[in-house]
């Protein structure tokens, strides 16, 4: 973001004050009011793409904040970590550790907690889907789902959001090689509430709402090194995402904030290395523990933000992290051509951002 990002907060305050405040005494009073308002503005607008079934989730919750003691502090963008919902229905081929796919139906629930500074967001989603073998080595799958989340800061601002999504994926399995491509769409709505000081010393709320639409594509390639009792599986994902948000308009007793609508096209690259094993619990019952680690590279993780405060326009650029570290761990317990229970834990971390999730999935293999 450079010098522009570092000076954006000071420029915004200067523009607001120069346009609206004619006297030094009034300038000082209103500067404190504006500074207090911006200290409480978090989670202003959400543009999320939660993709169930094909396992792609890309988006961002923008955090727009100006610290009272340091008005030159730049806004912070933080991406939501990827949530993988059933991008594959893996099963071991024959007696070894080579992974393949089969026909299955599944349903899963995931709970997630995200933290950025003092802002905490809790999310929960439910997805269901399945896949079928349409030709030797070719699988077609799909899923539907819904996600809800709430966000709250110690200073009071809160938001509630809901997302509906749908996706399809085509997979090709050829021995140790695995290729997949998925397409998904999602629609999100969000309501925001920010407490402010009302006239006469009382308390009141500023309210707003926003919506977003997202389309996403994920391409995945993987190759497995099947060893005695365990395996190595490097994989790489390429993500393409387009998000369009409606902007928002505050209403309430104080000077209202308006954010203009915008759109964004983003690209991401995520290499991972998975290490897993096979333990035969019974003649047809198998336990597969695994761990994976890698990182997501986002070369253009910026959002342009424009709008006005009380009629005074502003413009800024929010810079999110360009690298996010990812760790996964899971246990898959299944019966050949029978029922499956799977649990997985995911962690994503970057500067001033931490996301953790725990998922449970039940599947029936055919």
PDB file of C-alpha atoms in Angstrom, residues 71-306:
ATOM      1  CA  UNK A  71      -4.886   8.716  12.782  1.00  0.00           C
ATOM      2  CA  UNK A  72      -2.402   7.765  10.042  1.00  0.00           C
ATOM      3  CA  UNK A  73      -2.933   4.050  10.698  1.00  0.00           C
ATOM      4  CA  UNK A  74      -4.079   2.484   7.397  1.00  0.00           C
ATOM      5  CA  UNK A  75      -7.220   0.363   7.018  1.00  0.00           C
ATOM      6  CA  UNK A  76      -6.654  -3.361   7.157  1.00  0.00           C
ATOM      7  CA  UNK A  77      -8.061  -5.952   4.755  1.00  0.00           C
ATOM      8  CA  UNK A  78      -8.341  -9.507   5.973  1.00  0.00           C
ATOM      9  CA  UNK A  79      -9.303 -12.439   3.829  1.00  0.00           C
ATOM     10  CA  UNK A  80     -11.413 -15.305   5.016  1.00  0.00           C
ATOM     11  CA  UNK A  81      -9.454 -18.536   5.062  1.00  0.00           C
ATOM     12  CA  UNK A  82     -10.472 -21.192   2.531  1.00  0.00           C
ATOM     13  CA  UNK A  83     -13.126 -23.654   3.748  1.00  0.00           C
ATOM     14  CA  UNK A  84     -12.961 -26.980   1.952  1.00  0.00           C
ATOM     15  CA  UNK A  85     -16.271 -28.830   1.835  1.00  0.00           C
ATOM     16  CA  UNK A  86     -15.997 -32.174   0.146  1.00  0.00           C
ATOM     17  CA  UNK A  87     -13.778 -31.301  -2.803  1.00  0.00           C
ATOM     18  CA  UNK A  88     -13.243 -35.056  -2.936  1.00  0.00           C
ATOM     19  CA  UNK A  89     -14.651 -38.314  -1.576  1.00  0.00           C
ATOM     20  CA  UNK A  90     -11.309 -40.089  -1.082  1.00  0.00           C
ATOM     21  CA  UNK A  91     -11.076 -43.837  -0.509  1.00  0.00           C
ATOM     22  CA  UNK A  92      -8.121 -46.177  -0.727  1.00  0.00           C
ATOM     23  CA  UNK A  93      -7.821 -48.233  -3.899  1.00  0.00           C
ATOM     24  CA  UNK A  94      -7.509 -51.942  -3.216  1.00  0.00           C
ATOM     25  CA  UNK A  95      -5.156 -52.931  -0.365  1.00  0.00           C
ATOM     26  CA  UNK A  96      -2.537 -50.188  -0.635  1.00  0.00           C
ATOM     27  CA  UNK A  97      -2.326 -46.506   0.193  1.00  0.00           C
ATOM     28  CA  UNK A  98      -3.187 -45.173  -3.262  1.00  0.00           C
ATOM     29  CA  UNK A  99      -6.183 -42.836  -2.979  1.00  0.00           C
ATOM     30  CA  UNK A 100      -9.041 -42.816  -5.451  1.00  0.00           C
ATOM     31  CA  UNK A 101     -12.663 -41.666  -5.611  1.00  0.00           C
ATOM     32  CA  UNK A 102     -16.066 -43.326  -5.603  1.00  0.00           C
ATOM     33  CA  UNK A 103     -19.766 -42.510  -5.750  1.00  0.00           C
ATOM     34  CA  UNK A 104     -21.020 -40.978  -2.526  1.00  0.00           C
ATOM     35  CA  UNK A 105     -23.489 -38.625  -0.849  1.00  0.00           C
ATOM     36  CA  UNK A 106     -22.501 -36.522   2.151  1.00  0.00           C
ATOM     37  CA  UNK A 107     -23.579 -33.844   4.626  1.00  0.00           C
ATOM     38  CA  UNK A 108     -21.312 -31.716   6.816  1.00  0.00           C
ATOM     39  CA  UNK A 109     -21.282 -28.992   9.456  1.00  0.00           C
ATOM     40  CA  UNK A 110     -18.385 -26.611  10.140  1.00  0.00           C
ATOM     41  CA  UNK A 111     -17.891 -24.061  12.905  1.00  0.00           C
ATOM     42  CA  UNK A 112     -15.268 -21.359  12.505  1.00  0.00           C
ATOM     43  CA  UNK A 113     -13.734 -18.554  14.538  1.00  0.00           C
ATOM     44  CA  UNK A 114     -11.812 -15.658  12.969  1.00  0.00           C
ATOM     45  CA  UNK A 115      -9.859 -12.998  14.838  1.00  0.00           C
ATOM     46  CA  UNK A 116      -8.310  -9.793  13.538  1.00  0.00           C
ATOM     47  CA  UNK A 117      -7.012  -7.521  16.253  1.00  0.00           C
ATOM     48  CA  UNK A 118      -9.858  -7.092  18.741  1.00  0.00           C
ATOM     49  CA  UNK A 119     -12.541  -8.089  16.234  1.00  0.00           C
ATOM     50  CA  UNK A 120     -13.957 -11.605  16.532  1.00  0.00           C
ATOM     51  CA  UNK A 121     -16.203 -13.380  14.040  1.00  0.00           C
ATOM     52  CA  UNK A 122     -18.017 -16.673  14.630  1.00  0.00           C
ATOM     53  CA  UNK A 123     -19.398 -18.645  11.683  1.00  0.00           C
ATOM     54  CA  UNK A 124     -21.319 -21.867  11.161  1.00  0.00           C
ATOM     55  CA  UNK A 125     -22.296 -23.574   7.935  1.00  0.00           C
ATOM     56  CA  UNK A 126     -24.178 -26.629   6.740  1.00  0.00           C
ATOM     57  CA  UNK A 127     -23.624 -28.195   3.324  1.00  0.00           C
ATOM     58  CA  UNK A 128     -24.765 -31.321   1.572  1.00  0.00           C
ATOM     59  CA  UNK A 129     -23.856 -32.865  -1.750  1.00  0.00           C
ATOM     60  CA  UNK A 130     -22.630 -35.884  -3.607  1.00  0.00           C
ATOM     61  CA  UNK A 131     -20.861 -37.220  -6.656  1.00  0.00           C
ATOM     62  CA  UNK A 132     -21.211 -40.019  -9.179  1.00  0.00           C
ATOM     63  CA  UNK A 133     -18.867 -41.748 -11.604  1.00  0.00           C
ATOM     64  CA  UNK A 134     -20.077 -40.729 -15.068  1.00  0.00           C
ATOM     65  CA  UNK A 135     -17.342 -42.578 -17.002  1.00  0.00           C
ATOM     66  CA  UNK A 136     -14.312 -44.657 -16.012  1.00  0.00           C
ATOM     67  CA  UNK A 137     -12.137 -42.350 -13.915  1.00  0.00           C
ATOM     68  CA  UNK A 138     -14.499 -39.347 -14.341  1.00  0.00           C
ATOM     69  CA  UNK A 139     -16.671 -38.004 -11.492  1.00  0.00           C
ATOM     70  CA  UNK A 140     -19.279 -35.252 -11.423  1.00  0.00           C
ATOM     71  CA  UNK A 141     -20.291 -33.729  -8.090  1.00  0.00           C
ATOM     72  CA  UNK A 142     -22.339 -30.887  -6.691  1.00  0.00           C
ATOM     73  CA  UNK A 143     -23.440 -29.288  -3.442  1.00  0.00           C
ATOM     74  CA  UNK A 144     -25.725 -26.714  -1.845  1.00  0.00           C
ATOM     75  CA  UNK A 145     -25.201 -24.910   1.445  1.00  0.00           C
ATOM     76  CA  UNK A 146     -25.823 -22.020   3.783  1.00  0.00           C
ATOM     77  CA  UNK A 147     -23.499 -20.080   6.085  1.00  0.00           C
ATOM     78  CA  UNK A 148     -24.280 -17.650   8.879  1.00  0.00           C
ATOM     79  CA  UNK A 149     -21.893 -15.548  10.910  1.00  0.00           C
ATOM     80  CA  UNK A 150     -21.863 -12.825  13.523  1.00  0.00           C
ATOM     81  CA  UNK A 151     -19.141 -10.310  14.343  1.00  0.00           C
ATOM     82  CA  UNK A 152     -18.592  -8.200  17.448  1.00  0.00           C
ATOM     83  CA  UNK A 153     -15.879  -5.897  18.816  1.00  0.00           C
ATOM     84  CA  UNK A 154     -15.328  -4.895  22.466  1.00  0.00           C
ATOM     85  CA  UNK A 155     -16.274  -1.318  21.514  1.00  0.00           C
ATOM     86  CA  UNK A 156     -19.759  -2.336  20.393  1.00  0.00           C
ATOM     87  CA  UNK A 157     -20.086  -2.581  16.580  1.00  0.00           C
ATOM     88  CA  UNK A 158     -21.762  -5.810  15.461  1.00  0.00           C
ATOM     89  CA  UNK A 159     -22.974  -7.441  12.262  1.00  0.00           C
ATOM     90  CA  UNK A 160     -25.020 -10.447  11.185  1.00  0.00           C
ATOM     91  CA  UNK A 161     -24.689 -12.091   7.754  1.00  0.00           C
ATOM     92  CA  UNK A 162     -26.094 -14.992   5.740  1.00  0.00           C
ATOM     93  CA  UNK A 163     -24.761 -16.657   2.591  1.00  0.00           C
ATOM     94  CA  UNK A 164     -26.352 -19.173   0.228  1.00  0.00           C
ATOM     95  CA  UNK A 165     -24.174 -21.011  -2.283  1.00  0.00           C
ATOM     96  CA  UNK A 166     -24.164 -23.747  -4.895  1.00  0.00           C
ATOM     97  CA  UNK A 167     -21.411 -25.419  -6.875  1.00  0.00           C
ATOM     98  CA  UNK A 168     -20.445 -28.213  -9.267  1.00  0.00           C
ATOM     99  CA  UNK A 169     -17.128 -29.990  -9.819  1.00  0.00           C
ATOM    100  CA  UNK A 170     -15.708 -32.330 -12.462  1.00  0.00           C
ATOM    101  CA  UNK A 171     -12.871 -34.693 -11.454  1.00  0.00           C
ATOM    102  CA  UNK A 172     -10.484 -36.983 -13.263  1.00  0.00           C
ATOM    103  CA  UNK A 173      -8.629 -39.773 -11.440  1.00  0.00           C
ATOM    104  CA  UNK A 174      -5.890 -41.653 -13.302  1.00  0.00           C
ATOM    105  CA  UNK A 175      -3.740 -43.753 -10.987  1.00  0.00           C
ATOM    106  CA  UNK A 176      -1.699 -41.384  -8.793  1.00  0.00           C
ATOM    107  CA  UNK A 177      -2.886 -38.331 -10.786  1.00  0.00           C
ATOM    108  CA  UNK A 178      -5.882 -36.247  -9.683  1.00  0.00           C
ATOM    109  CA  UNK A 179      -7.356 -33.279 -11.547  1.00  0.00           C
ATOM    110  CA  UNK A 180     -10.484 -31.267 -10.739  1.00  0.00           C
ATOM    111  CA  UNK A 181     -12.246 -28.097 -11.790  1.00  0.00           C
ATOM    112  CA  UNK A 182     -15.118 -26.456  -9.940  1.00  0.00           C
ATOM    113  CA  UNK A 183     -17.533 -23.579 -10.489  1.00  0.00           C
ATOM    114  CA  UNK A 184     -19.633 -21.957  -7.764  1.00  0.00           C
ATOM    115  CA  UNK A 185     -21.853 -18.958  -7.075  1.00  0.00           C
ATOM    116  CA  UNK A 186     -22.992 -17.388  -3.807  1.00  0.00           C
ATOM    117  CA  UNK A 187     -25.244 -14.593  -2.583  1.00  0.00           C
ATOM    118  CA  UNK A 188     -24.720 -12.814   0.763  1.00  0.00           C
ATOM    119  CA  UNK A 189     -26.631 -10.287   2.847  1.00  0.00           C
ATOM    120  CA  UNK A 190     -25.397  -8.438   5.947  1.00  0.00           C
ATOM    121  CA  UNK A 191     -26.901  -6.136   8.582  1.00  0.00           C
ATOM    122  CA  UNK A 192     -24.680  -3.809  10.659  1.00  0.00           C
ATOM    123  CA  UNK A 193     -25.253  -1.902  13.909  1.00  0.00           C
ATOM    124  CA  UNK A 194     -22.875   0.712  15.396  1.00  0.00           C
ATOM    125  CA  UNK A 195     -23.576   2.390  18.756  1.00  0.00           C
ATOM    126  CA  UNK A 196     -23.076   6.180  18.805  1.00  0.00           C
ATOM    127  CA  UNK A 197     -23.617   9.010  21.289  1.00  0.00           C
ATOM    128  CA  UNK A 198     -26.986  10.679  20.743  1.00  0.00           C
ATOM    129  CA  UNK A 199     -27.912  14.291  21.408  1.00  0.00           C
ATOM    130  CA  UNK A 200     -28.290  15.011  25.115  1.00  0.00           C
ATOM    131  CA  UNK A 201     -25.752  12.379  26.136  1.00  0.00           C
ATOM    132  CA  UNK A 202     -27.883   9.322  25.421  1.00  0.00           C
ATOM    133  CA  UNK A 203     -27.094   6.288  23.292  1.00  0.00           C
ATOM    134  CA  UNK A 204     -28.376   5.424  19.813  1.00  0.00           C
ATOM    135  CA  UNK A 205     -27.533   3.165  16.898  1.00  0.00           C
ATOM    136  CA  UNK A 206     -26.404   3.718  13.340  1.00  0.00           C
ATOM    137  CA  UNK A 207     -27.671   0.923  11.080  1.00  0.00           C
ATOM    138  CA  UNK A 208     -26.960  -0.240   7.535  1.00  0.00           C
ATOM    139  CA  UNK A 209     -27.260  -3.282   5.286  1.00  0.00           C
ATOM    140  CA  UNK A 210     -25.327  -4.612   2.306  1.00  0.00           C
ATOM    141  CA  UNK A 211     -25.350  -7.496  -0.153  1.00  0.00           C
ATOM    142  CA  UNK A 212     -22.810  -9.251  -2.360  1.00  0.00           C
ATOM    143  CA  UNK A 213     -22.698 -11.730  -5.229  1.00  0.00           C
ATOM    144  CA  UNK A 214     -19.700 -13.927  -5.989  1.00  0.00           C
ATOM    145  CA  UNK A 215     -18.621 -16.337  -8.682  1.00  0.00           C
ATOM    146  CA  UNK A 216     -15.631 -18.629  -8.190  1.00  0.00           C
ATOM    147  CA  UNK A 217     -13.556 -21.160 -10.103  1.00  0.00           C
ATOM    148  CA  UNK A 218     -11.049 -23.565  -8.592  1.00  0.00           C
ATOM    149  CA  UNK A 219      -8.613 -25.771 -10.523  1.00  0.00           C
ATOM    150  CA  UNK A 220      -6.733 -28.499  -8.642  1.00  0.00           C
ATOM    151  CA  UNK A 221      -3.953 -30.875  -9.581  1.00  0.00           C
ATOM    152  CA  UNK A 222      -2.391 -33.533  -7.331  1.00  0.00           C
ATOM    153  CA  UNK A 223       0.013 -36.460  -7.539  1.00  0.00           C
ATOM    154  CA  UNK A 224       0.388 -39.187  -4.917  1.00  0.00           C
ATOM    155  CA  UNK A 225       3.473 -41.109  -3.863  1.00  0.00           C
ATOM    156  CA  UNK A 226       2.002 -44.296  -2.392  1.00  0.00           C
ATOM    157  CA  UNK A 227       4.367 -45.915   0.116  1.00  0.00           C
ATOM    158  CA  UNK A 228       4.150 -48.818   2.530  1.00  0.00           C
ATOM    159  CA  UNK A 229       1.458 -47.872   5.058  1.00  0.00           C
ATOM    160  CA  UNK A 230       1.572 -44.171   4.280  1.00  0.00           C
ATOM    161  CA  UNK A 231       1.633 -41.690   1.407  1.00  0.00           C
ATOM    162  CA  UNK A 232       2.775 -38.246   0.257  1.00  0.00           C
ATOM    163  CA  UNK A 233       0.390 -36.158  -1.850  1.00  0.00           C
ATOM    164  CA  UNK A 234       1.474 -32.719  -3.081  1.00  0.00           C
ATOM    165  CA  UNK A 235      -1.311 -30.661  -4.601  1.00  0.00           C
ATOM    166  CA  UNK A 236      -1.828 -27.187  -6.006  1.00  0.00           C
ATOM    167  CA  UNK A 237      -4.959 -25.045  -6.378  1.00  0.00           C
ATOM    168  CA  UNK A 238      -5.533 -22.075  -8.655  1.00  0.00           C
ATOM    169  CA  UNK A 239      -8.471 -19.891  -7.591  1.00  0.00           C
ATOM    170  CA  UNK A 240     -10.274 -17.288  -9.682  1.00  0.00           C
ATOM    171  CA  UNK A 241     -12.967 -15.222  -7.976  1.00  0.00           C
ATOM    172  CA  UNK A 242     -15.234 -12.324  -8.924  1.00  0.00           C
ATOM    173  CA  UNK A 243     -17.178 -10.450  -6.254  1.00  0.00           C
ATOM    174  CA  UNK A 244     -19.635  -7.579  -6.623  1.00  0.00           C
ATOM    175  CA  UNK A 245     -20.999  -5.770  -3.568  1.00  0.00           C
ATOM    176  CA  UNK A 246     -23.834  -3.285  -3.260  1.00  0.00           C
ATOM    177  CA  UNK A 247     -22.153  -0.777  -0.925  1.00  0.00           C
ATOM    178  CA  UNK A 248     -24.093   0.555   2.035  1.00  0.00           C
ATOM    179  CA  UNK A 249     -25.819   3.633   3.411  1.00  0.00           C
ATOM    180  CA  UNK A 250     -25.961   4.313   7.136  1.00  0.00           C
ATOM    181  CA  UNK A 251     -29.032   5.726   8.818  1.00  0.00           C
ATOM    182  CA  UNK A 252     -29.312   7.118  12.343  1.00  0.00           C
ATOM    183  CA  UNK A 253     -28.831  10.197  14.514  1.00  0.00           C
ATOM    184  CA  UNK A 254     -25.179  11.003  13.584  1.00  0.00           C
ATOM    185  CA  UNK A 255     -23.371  11.979  10.389  1.00  0.00           C
ATOM    186  CA  UNK A 256     -24.055   9.037   8.072  1.00  0.00           C
ATOM    187  CA  UNK A 257     -21.440   6.988   6.269  1.00  0.00           C
ATOM    188  CA  UNK A 258     -22.038   5.832   2.680  1.00  0.00           C
ATOM    189  CA  UNK A 259     -19.913   3.301   0.827  1.00  0.00           C
ATOM    190  CA  UNK A 260     -20.303   3.011  -2.935  1.00  0.00           C
ATOM    191  CA  UNK A 261     -20.738  -0.352  -4.620  1.00  0.00           C
ATOM    192  CA  UNK A 262     -17.684  -2.005  -6.158  1.00  0.00           C
ATOM    193  CA  UNK A 263     -16.464  -5.190  -7.833  1.00  0.00           C
ATOM    194  CA  UNK A 264     -13.239  -7.158  -7.658  1.00  0.00           C
ATOM    195  CA  UNK A 265     -11.545  -9.960  -9.607  1.00  0.00           C
ATOM    196  CA  UNK A 266      -8.905 -11.901  -7.709  1.00  0.00           C
ATOM    197  CA  UNK A 267      -6.454 -14.739  -8.291  1.00  0.00           C
ATOM    198  CA  UNK A 268      -4.912 -17.074  -5.743  1.00  0.00           C
ATOM    199  CA  UNK A 269      -2.392 -19.926  -5.804  1.00  0.00           C
ATOM    200  CA  UNK A 270      -2.237 -22.504  -2.994  1.00  0.00           C
ATOM    201  CA  UNK A 271       0.355 -25.322  -2.935  1.00  0.00           C
ATOM    202  CA  UNK A 272      -0.032 -27.915  -0.156  1.00  0.00           C
ATOM    203  CA  UNK A 273       1.683 -31.143   0.882  1.00  0.00           C
ATOM    204  CA  UNK A 274      -0.457 -33.855   2.490  1.00  0.00           C
ATOM    205  CA  UNK A 275       0.964 -36.753   4.510  1.00  0.00           C
ATOM    206  CA  UNK A 276      -1.385 -39.575   5.462  1.00  0.00           C
ATOM    207  CA  UNK A 277      -1.556 -43.187   6.508  1.00  0.00           C
ATOM    208  CA  UNK A 278      -3.755 -46.255   6.420  1.00  0.00           C
ATOM    209  CA  UNK A 279      -4.814 -48.372   9.397  1.00  0.00           C
ATOM    210  CA  UNK A 280      -7.104 -51.363   8.806  1.00  0.00           C
ATOM    211  CA  UNK A 281      -9.384 -51.518  11.838  1.00  0.00           C
ATOM    212  CA  UNK A 282     -11.335 -54.483  10.450  1.00  0.00           C
ATOM    213  CA  UNK A 283     -11.681 -56.513   7.261  1.00  0.00           C
ATOM    214  CA  UNK A 284     -13.528 -53.652   5.499  1.00  0.00           C
ATOM    215  CA  UNK A 285     -13.136 -50.798   8.009  1.00  0.00           C
ATOM    216  CA  UNK A 286     -10.327 -48.282   7.475  1.00  0.00           C
ATOM    217  CA  UNK A 287      -8.930 -45.317   9.398  1.00  0.00           C
ATOM    218  CA  UNK A 288      -7.085 -42.595   7.452  1.00  0.00           C
ATOM    219  CA  UNK A 289      -5.270 -39.946   9.524  1.00  0.00           C
ATOM    220  CA  UNK A 290      -3.653 -37.102   7.607  1.00  0.00           C
ATOM    221  CA  UNK A 291      -2.012 -33.703   7.970  1.00  0.00           C
ATOM    222  CA  UNK A 292      -1.292 -31.073   5.328  1.00  0.00           C
ATOM    223  CA  UNK A 293       0.574 -27.776   5.253  1.00  0.00           C
ATOM    224  CA  UNK A 294       1.136 -25.034   2.712  1.00  0.00           C
ATOM    225  CA  UNK A 295       0.358 -21.429   1.910  1.00  0.00           C
ATOM    226  CA  UNK A 296      -1.957 -19.278  -0.200  1.00  0.00           C
ATOM    227  CA  UNK A 297      -0.395 -16.594  -2.388  1.00  0.00           C
ATOM    228  CA  UNK A 298      -2.633 -13.626  -3.284  1.00  0.00           C
ATOM    229  CA  UNK A 299      -0.739 -11.263  -5.616  1.00  0.00           C
ATOM    230  CA  UNK A 300      -3.419  -8.537  -5.731  1.00  0.00           C
ATOM    231  CA  UNK A 301      -5.203  -8.699  -2.387  1.00  0.00           C
ATOM    232  CA  UNK A 302      -6.415  -5.090  -2.378  1.00  0.00           C
ATOM    233  CA  UNK A 303      -9.836  -3.467  -2.268  1.00  0.00           C
ATOM    234  CA  UNK A 304     -10.640   0.064  -3.449  1.00  0.00           C
ATOM    235  CA  UNK A 305     -12.977   1.834  -1.044  1.00  0.00           C
ATOM    236  CA  UNK A 306     -14.870   5.046  -1.815  1.00  0.00           C
TER     237      UNK A 306
END
